[in-house]
Coordinates of C-alpha atoms and ligand atoms in Angstrom, one line a residue:
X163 CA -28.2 124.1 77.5
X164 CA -30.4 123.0 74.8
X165 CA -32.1 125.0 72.2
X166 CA -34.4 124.7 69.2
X167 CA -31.7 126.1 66.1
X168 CA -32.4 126.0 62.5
X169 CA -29.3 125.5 60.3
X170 CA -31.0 126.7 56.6
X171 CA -34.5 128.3 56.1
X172 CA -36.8 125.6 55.2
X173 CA -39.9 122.8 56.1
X174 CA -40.8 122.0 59.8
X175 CA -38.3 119.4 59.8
X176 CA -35.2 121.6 59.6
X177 CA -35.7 122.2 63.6
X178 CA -33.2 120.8 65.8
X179 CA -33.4 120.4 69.8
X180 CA -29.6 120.7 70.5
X181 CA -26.8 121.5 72.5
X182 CA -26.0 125.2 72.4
X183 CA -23.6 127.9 74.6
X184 CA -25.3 129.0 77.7
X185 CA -26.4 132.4 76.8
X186 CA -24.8 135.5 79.2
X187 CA -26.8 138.3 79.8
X188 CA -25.1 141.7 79.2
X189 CA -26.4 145.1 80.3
X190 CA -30.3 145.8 81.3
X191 CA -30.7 142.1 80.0
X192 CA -32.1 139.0 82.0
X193 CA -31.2 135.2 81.7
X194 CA -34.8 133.5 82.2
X195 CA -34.8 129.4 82.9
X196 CA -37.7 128.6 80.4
X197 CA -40.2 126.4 81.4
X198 CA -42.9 126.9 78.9
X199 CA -42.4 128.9 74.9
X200 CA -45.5 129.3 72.9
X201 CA -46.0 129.1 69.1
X202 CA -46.8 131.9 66.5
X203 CA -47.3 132.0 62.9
X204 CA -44.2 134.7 63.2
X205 CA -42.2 131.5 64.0
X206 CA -43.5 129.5 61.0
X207 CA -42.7 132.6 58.8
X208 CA -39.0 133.3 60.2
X209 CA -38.3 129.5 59.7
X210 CA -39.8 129.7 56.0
X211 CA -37.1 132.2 55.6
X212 CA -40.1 134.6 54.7
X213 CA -39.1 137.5 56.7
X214 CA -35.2 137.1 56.0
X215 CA -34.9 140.5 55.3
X216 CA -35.2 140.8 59.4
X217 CA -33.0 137.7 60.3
X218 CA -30.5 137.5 57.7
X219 CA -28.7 134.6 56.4
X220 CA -26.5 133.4 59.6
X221 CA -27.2 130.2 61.3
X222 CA -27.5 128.7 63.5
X223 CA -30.6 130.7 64.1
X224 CA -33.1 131.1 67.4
X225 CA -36.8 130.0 67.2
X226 CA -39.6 131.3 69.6
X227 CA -40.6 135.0 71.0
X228 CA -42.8 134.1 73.9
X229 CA -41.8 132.3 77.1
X230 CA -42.5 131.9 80.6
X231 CA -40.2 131.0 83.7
X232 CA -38.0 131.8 86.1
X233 CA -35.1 134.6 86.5
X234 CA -31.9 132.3 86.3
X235 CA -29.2 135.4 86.4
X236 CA -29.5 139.4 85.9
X237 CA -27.1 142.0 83.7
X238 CA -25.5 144.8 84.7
X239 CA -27.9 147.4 85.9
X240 CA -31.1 145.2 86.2
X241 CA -33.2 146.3 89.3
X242 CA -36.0 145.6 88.6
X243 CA -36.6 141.5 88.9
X244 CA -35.0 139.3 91.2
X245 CA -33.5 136.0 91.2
X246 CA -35.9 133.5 90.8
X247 CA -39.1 135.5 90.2
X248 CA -41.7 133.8 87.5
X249 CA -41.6 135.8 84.6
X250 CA -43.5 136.2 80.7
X251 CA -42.2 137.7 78.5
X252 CA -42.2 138.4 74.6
X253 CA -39.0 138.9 73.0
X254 CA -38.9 142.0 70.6
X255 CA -35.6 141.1 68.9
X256 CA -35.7 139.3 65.9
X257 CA -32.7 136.8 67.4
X258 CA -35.8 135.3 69.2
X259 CA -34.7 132.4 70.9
X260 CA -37.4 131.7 73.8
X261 CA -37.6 127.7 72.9
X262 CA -34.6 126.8 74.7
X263 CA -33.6 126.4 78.4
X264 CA -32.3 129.4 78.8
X265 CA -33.2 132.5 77.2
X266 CA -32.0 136.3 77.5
X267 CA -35.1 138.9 77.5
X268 CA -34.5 142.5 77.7
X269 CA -35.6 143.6 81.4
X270 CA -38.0 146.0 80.0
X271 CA -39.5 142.9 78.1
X272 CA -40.4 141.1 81.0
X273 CA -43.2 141.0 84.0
X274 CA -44.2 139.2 86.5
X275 CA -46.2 136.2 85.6
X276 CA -49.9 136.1 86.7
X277 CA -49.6 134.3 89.8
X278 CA -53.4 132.4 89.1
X279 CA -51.9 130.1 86.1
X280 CA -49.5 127.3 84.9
X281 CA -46.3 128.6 83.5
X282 CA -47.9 126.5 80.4
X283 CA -50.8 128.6 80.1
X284 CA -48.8 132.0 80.8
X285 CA -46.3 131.2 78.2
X286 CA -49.6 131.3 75.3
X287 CA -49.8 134.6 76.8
X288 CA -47.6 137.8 75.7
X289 CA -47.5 138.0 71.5
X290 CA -51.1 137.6 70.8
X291 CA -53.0 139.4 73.5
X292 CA -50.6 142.3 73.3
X293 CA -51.4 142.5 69.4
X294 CA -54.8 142.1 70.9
X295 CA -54.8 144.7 73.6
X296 CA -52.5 147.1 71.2
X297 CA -54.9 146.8 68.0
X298 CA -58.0 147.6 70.0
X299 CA -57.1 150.0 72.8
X300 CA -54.4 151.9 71.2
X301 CA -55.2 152.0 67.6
X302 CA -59.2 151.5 67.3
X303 CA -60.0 152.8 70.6
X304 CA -62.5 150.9 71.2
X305 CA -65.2 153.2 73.7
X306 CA -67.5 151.6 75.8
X307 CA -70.7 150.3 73.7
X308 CA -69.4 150.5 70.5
X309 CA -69.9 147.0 68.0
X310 CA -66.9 145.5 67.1
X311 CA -66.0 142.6 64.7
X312 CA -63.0 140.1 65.8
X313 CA -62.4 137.9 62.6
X314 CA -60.7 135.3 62.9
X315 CA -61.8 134.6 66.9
X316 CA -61.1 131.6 67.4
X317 CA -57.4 131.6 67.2
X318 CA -54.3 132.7 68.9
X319 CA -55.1 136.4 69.0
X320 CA -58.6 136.1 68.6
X321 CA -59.7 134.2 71.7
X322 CA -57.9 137.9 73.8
X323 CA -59.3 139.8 71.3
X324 CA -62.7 138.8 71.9
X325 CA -61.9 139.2 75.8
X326 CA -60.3 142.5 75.6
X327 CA -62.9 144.2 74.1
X328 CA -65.7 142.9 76.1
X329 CA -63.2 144.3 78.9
X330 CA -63.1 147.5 77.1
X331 CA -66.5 147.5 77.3
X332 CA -68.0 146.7 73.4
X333 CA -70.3 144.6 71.8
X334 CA -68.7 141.7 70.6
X335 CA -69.1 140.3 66.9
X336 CA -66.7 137.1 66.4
X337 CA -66.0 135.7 63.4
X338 CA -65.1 132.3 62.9
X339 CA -66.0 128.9 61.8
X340 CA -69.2 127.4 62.6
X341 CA -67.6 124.3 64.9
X342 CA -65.9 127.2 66.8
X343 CA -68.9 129.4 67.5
X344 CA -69.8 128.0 71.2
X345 CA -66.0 128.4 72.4
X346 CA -66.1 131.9 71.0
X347 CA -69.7 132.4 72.6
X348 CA -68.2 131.3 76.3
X349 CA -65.4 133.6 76.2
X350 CA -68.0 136.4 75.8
X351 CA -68.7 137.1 72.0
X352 CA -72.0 138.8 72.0
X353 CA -72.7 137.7 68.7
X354 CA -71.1 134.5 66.4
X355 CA -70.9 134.6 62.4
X356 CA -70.2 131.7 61.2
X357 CA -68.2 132.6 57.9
X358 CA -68.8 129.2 56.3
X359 CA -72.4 130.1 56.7
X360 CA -72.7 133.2 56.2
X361 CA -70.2 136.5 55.0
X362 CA -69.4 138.7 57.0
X363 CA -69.5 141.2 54.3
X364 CA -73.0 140.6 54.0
X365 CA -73.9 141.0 57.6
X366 CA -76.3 144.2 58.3
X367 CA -73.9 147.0 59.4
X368 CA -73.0 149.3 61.2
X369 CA -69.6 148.9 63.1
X370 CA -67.9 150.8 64.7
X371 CA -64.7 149.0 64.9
X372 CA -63.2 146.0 62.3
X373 CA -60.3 144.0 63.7
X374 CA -59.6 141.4 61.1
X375 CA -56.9 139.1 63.0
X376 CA -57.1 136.3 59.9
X377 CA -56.6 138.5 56.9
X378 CA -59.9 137.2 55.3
X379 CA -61.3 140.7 55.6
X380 CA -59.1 143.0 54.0
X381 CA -60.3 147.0 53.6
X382 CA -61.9 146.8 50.4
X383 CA -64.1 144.2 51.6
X384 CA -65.9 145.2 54.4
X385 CA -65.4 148.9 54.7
X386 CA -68.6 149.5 53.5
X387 CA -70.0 148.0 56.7
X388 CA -68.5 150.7 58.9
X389 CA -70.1 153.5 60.5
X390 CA -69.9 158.0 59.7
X391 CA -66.4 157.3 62.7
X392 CA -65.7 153.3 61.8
X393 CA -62.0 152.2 62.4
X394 CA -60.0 149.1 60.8
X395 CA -57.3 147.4 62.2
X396 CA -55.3 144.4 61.0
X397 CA -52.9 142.4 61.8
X398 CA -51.2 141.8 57.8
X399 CA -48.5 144.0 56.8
X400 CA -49.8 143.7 52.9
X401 CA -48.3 147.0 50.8
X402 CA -52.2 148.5 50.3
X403 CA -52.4 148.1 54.4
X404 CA -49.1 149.8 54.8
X405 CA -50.2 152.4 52.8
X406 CA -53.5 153.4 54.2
X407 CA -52.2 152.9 57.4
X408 CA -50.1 155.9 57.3
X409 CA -52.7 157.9 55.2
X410 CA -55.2 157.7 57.4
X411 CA -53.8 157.5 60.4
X412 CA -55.5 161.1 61.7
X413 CA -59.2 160.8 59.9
X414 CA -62.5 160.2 60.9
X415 CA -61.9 156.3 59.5
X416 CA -58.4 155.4 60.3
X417 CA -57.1 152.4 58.5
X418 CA -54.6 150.9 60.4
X419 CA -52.0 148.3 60.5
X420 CA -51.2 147.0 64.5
X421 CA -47.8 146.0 64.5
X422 CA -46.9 144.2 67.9
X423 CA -44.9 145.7 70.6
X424 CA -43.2 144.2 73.9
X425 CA -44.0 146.6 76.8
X426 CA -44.1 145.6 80.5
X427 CA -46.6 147.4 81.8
X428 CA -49.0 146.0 78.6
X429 CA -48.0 142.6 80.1
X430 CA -48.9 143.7 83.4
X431 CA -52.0 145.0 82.5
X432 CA -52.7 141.5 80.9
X433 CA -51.6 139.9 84.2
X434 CA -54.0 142.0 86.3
X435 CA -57.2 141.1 84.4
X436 CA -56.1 137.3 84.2
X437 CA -55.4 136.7 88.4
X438 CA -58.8 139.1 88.5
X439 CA -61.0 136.1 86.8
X440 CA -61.2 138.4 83.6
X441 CA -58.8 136.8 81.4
X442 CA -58.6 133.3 80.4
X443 CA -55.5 131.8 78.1
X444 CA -56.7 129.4 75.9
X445 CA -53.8 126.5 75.4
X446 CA -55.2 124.7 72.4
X447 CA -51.6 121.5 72.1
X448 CA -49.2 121.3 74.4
X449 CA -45.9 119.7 73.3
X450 CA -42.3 118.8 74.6
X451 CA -39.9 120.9 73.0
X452 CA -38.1 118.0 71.1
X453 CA -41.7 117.8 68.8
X454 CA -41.3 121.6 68.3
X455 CA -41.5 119.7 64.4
X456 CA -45.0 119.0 64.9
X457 CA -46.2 121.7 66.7
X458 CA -45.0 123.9 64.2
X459 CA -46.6 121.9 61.3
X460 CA -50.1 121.8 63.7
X461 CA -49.5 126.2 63.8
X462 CA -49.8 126.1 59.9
X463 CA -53.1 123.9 59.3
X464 CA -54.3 127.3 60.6
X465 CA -56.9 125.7 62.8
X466 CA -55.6 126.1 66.4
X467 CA -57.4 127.3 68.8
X468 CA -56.0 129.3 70.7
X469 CA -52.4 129.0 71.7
X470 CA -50.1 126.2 70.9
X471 CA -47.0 125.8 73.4
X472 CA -43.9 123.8 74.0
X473 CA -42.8 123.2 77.2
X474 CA -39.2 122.3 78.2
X475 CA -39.0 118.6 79.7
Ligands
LIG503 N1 -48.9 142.5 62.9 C1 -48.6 141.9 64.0 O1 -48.0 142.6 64.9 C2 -49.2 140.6 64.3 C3 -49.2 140.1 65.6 C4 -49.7 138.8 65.8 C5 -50.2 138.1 64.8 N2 -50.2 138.6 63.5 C6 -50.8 137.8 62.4 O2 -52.1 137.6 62.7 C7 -52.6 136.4 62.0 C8 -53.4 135.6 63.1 O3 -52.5 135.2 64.1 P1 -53.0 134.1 65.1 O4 -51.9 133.9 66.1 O5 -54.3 134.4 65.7 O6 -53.1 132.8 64.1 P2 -53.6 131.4 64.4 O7 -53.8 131.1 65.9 O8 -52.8 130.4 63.6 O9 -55.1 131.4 63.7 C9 -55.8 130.2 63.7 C10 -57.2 130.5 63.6 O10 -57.6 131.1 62.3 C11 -58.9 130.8 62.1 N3 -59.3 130.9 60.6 C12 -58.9 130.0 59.7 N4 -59.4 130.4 58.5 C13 -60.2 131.5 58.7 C14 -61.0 132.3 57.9 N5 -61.2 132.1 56.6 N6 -61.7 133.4 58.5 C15 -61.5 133.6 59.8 N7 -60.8 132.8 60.7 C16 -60.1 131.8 60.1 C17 -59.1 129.4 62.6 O11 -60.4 129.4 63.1 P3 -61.5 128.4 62.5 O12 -60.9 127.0 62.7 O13 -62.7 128.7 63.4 O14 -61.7 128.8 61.1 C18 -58.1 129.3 63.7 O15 -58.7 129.3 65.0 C19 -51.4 135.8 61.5 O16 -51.3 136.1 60.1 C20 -50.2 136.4 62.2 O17 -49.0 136.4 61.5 C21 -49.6 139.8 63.2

């Protein structure tokens, strides 16, 4: 099979589309035929060698966590799936690997693929609305009526973000730049600030919720703009965010840090509110996996919108 594989940390151009051993899947794991992998800035950062810490210094090394396909062969003790079923999926493991032909996902990783869209549009799917659906359900419990800020709304987690909590049932403030504010608006933002208009620290308060997605509005910024029970979630693991994350955790204004995790039945949740007509992907580039260069390049201008995804040819 072939597989995107980096050889040494470094620029966009250190990815290679190249032969590699078909991967076997062992115990309560499952060998999905990849037809579509989406981007992250997780995958910029592991190929930077910014998160070595987590992948260590053997290569060749995997690239890509989310994927959508088909089950191509089943472990030991998988009961779950069968041959052939369409499948998303994020992979937890830092060995990643979901830009290749074949992949191997954990069963518990994987669910069924919402039967309504491409395998394309799936694929954009799993890591950013499950940060999504994780930061504002499970951490800011977000309660039907409450005004929440999405910063950063226009990208990868941002466009679900902006969904999922007008699904949860809040008023929607999205933040985001002024050529953006109409997309935003369509997927249901009640309100739009521009930020190269206007700050959002200075916009009249009170929130209930803050999910800064970017990293543009850290704590110190805007907690003044959040209300007597105001929450804060975000998506950059910075040492002050660490910190107040686990000392505030149980206060009236929890501080906290959402840090992404694969779970099936989040995925099937997801799925459920897409083939419903309440959930759209957004699939900002598509490219074939051979340009996985230039997608990944087009990932760090930090202006997608959306989700950027390679599909296998
Ligand atoms: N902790 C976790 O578990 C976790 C999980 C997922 C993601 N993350 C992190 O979350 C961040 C966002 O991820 P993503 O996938 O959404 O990234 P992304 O898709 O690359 O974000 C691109 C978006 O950022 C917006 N943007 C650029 N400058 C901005 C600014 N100053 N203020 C507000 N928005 C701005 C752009 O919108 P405009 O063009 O409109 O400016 C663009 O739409 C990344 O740092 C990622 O590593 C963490």
């Amino acid at each position: 099979m072939k597989a995107i594989q980096f050889h040494r940390y470094g620029p966009a151009d250190v990815l290679r589309w190249e032969e590699a051993p078909d991967p076997q899947p062992g115990r309560g794991e499952v060998r999905v035929r990849v037809h579509a992998a989406a981007l992250n800035p997780k995958d910029v950062l592991v190929r930077k060698g910014k998160l070595r810490v987590f992948t260590g210094r053997r290569f060749p090394q995997r690239s890509g966590y989310d994927l959508a396909g088909e089950v191509d062969a089943l472990g030991p003790g998988v009961r779950s799936l069968r041959m052939g079923e369409e499948v998303f999926a994020m992979i937890q493991s830092w060995r990643a690997g979901a830009c290749a032909e074949l992949a191997i996902v954990p069963e518990g990783e994987l669910a069924p693929k919402p039967r309504s869209i491409s395998m394309t549009d799936a694929a954009g799917i799993p890591l950013a609305a499950l940060t999504a659906l994780q930061a504002l359900r499970d951490l800011a419990r977000v309660r039907r009526g409450e005004r929440v800020v999405i910063n950063g709304a226009s990208g990868g987690v941002g466009v679900f973000a902006v969904q999922i909590a007008k699904l949860l049932g809040a008023h929607t403030v999205a933040v985001c730049s002024a050529k953006n504010a109409e997309h935003v608006s369509r997927l249901g933002a009640d309100e739009v600030v521009p930020y190269d208009e206007r700050a959002l620290e200075a916009e009249p308060g009170p929130f209930d919720v803050i999910f800064d997605v970017f990293g543009s509005a850290p704590h110190r910024k805007v907690k003044h703009l959040l209300g007597p029970r105001g929450r804060y979630v975000t998506t950059i693991p910075s040492p002050g965010h660490v910190f107040r994350d686990l000392t505030t955790r149980w206060t009236k204004r929890p501080a906290r840090l959402v840090v992404v995790r694969s779970r099936r039945r989040d995925l099937e949740q997801l799925a459920r509110w897409v083939d419903a007509g309440e959930l759209a992907p957004v699939t900002d580039r598509v490219w074939p996996m051979a340009d996985a260069a230039e997608a990944h390049a087009y990932i760090e201008t930090k202006r997608a919108r959306g989700k950027v995804v390679l599909e296998v040819g």
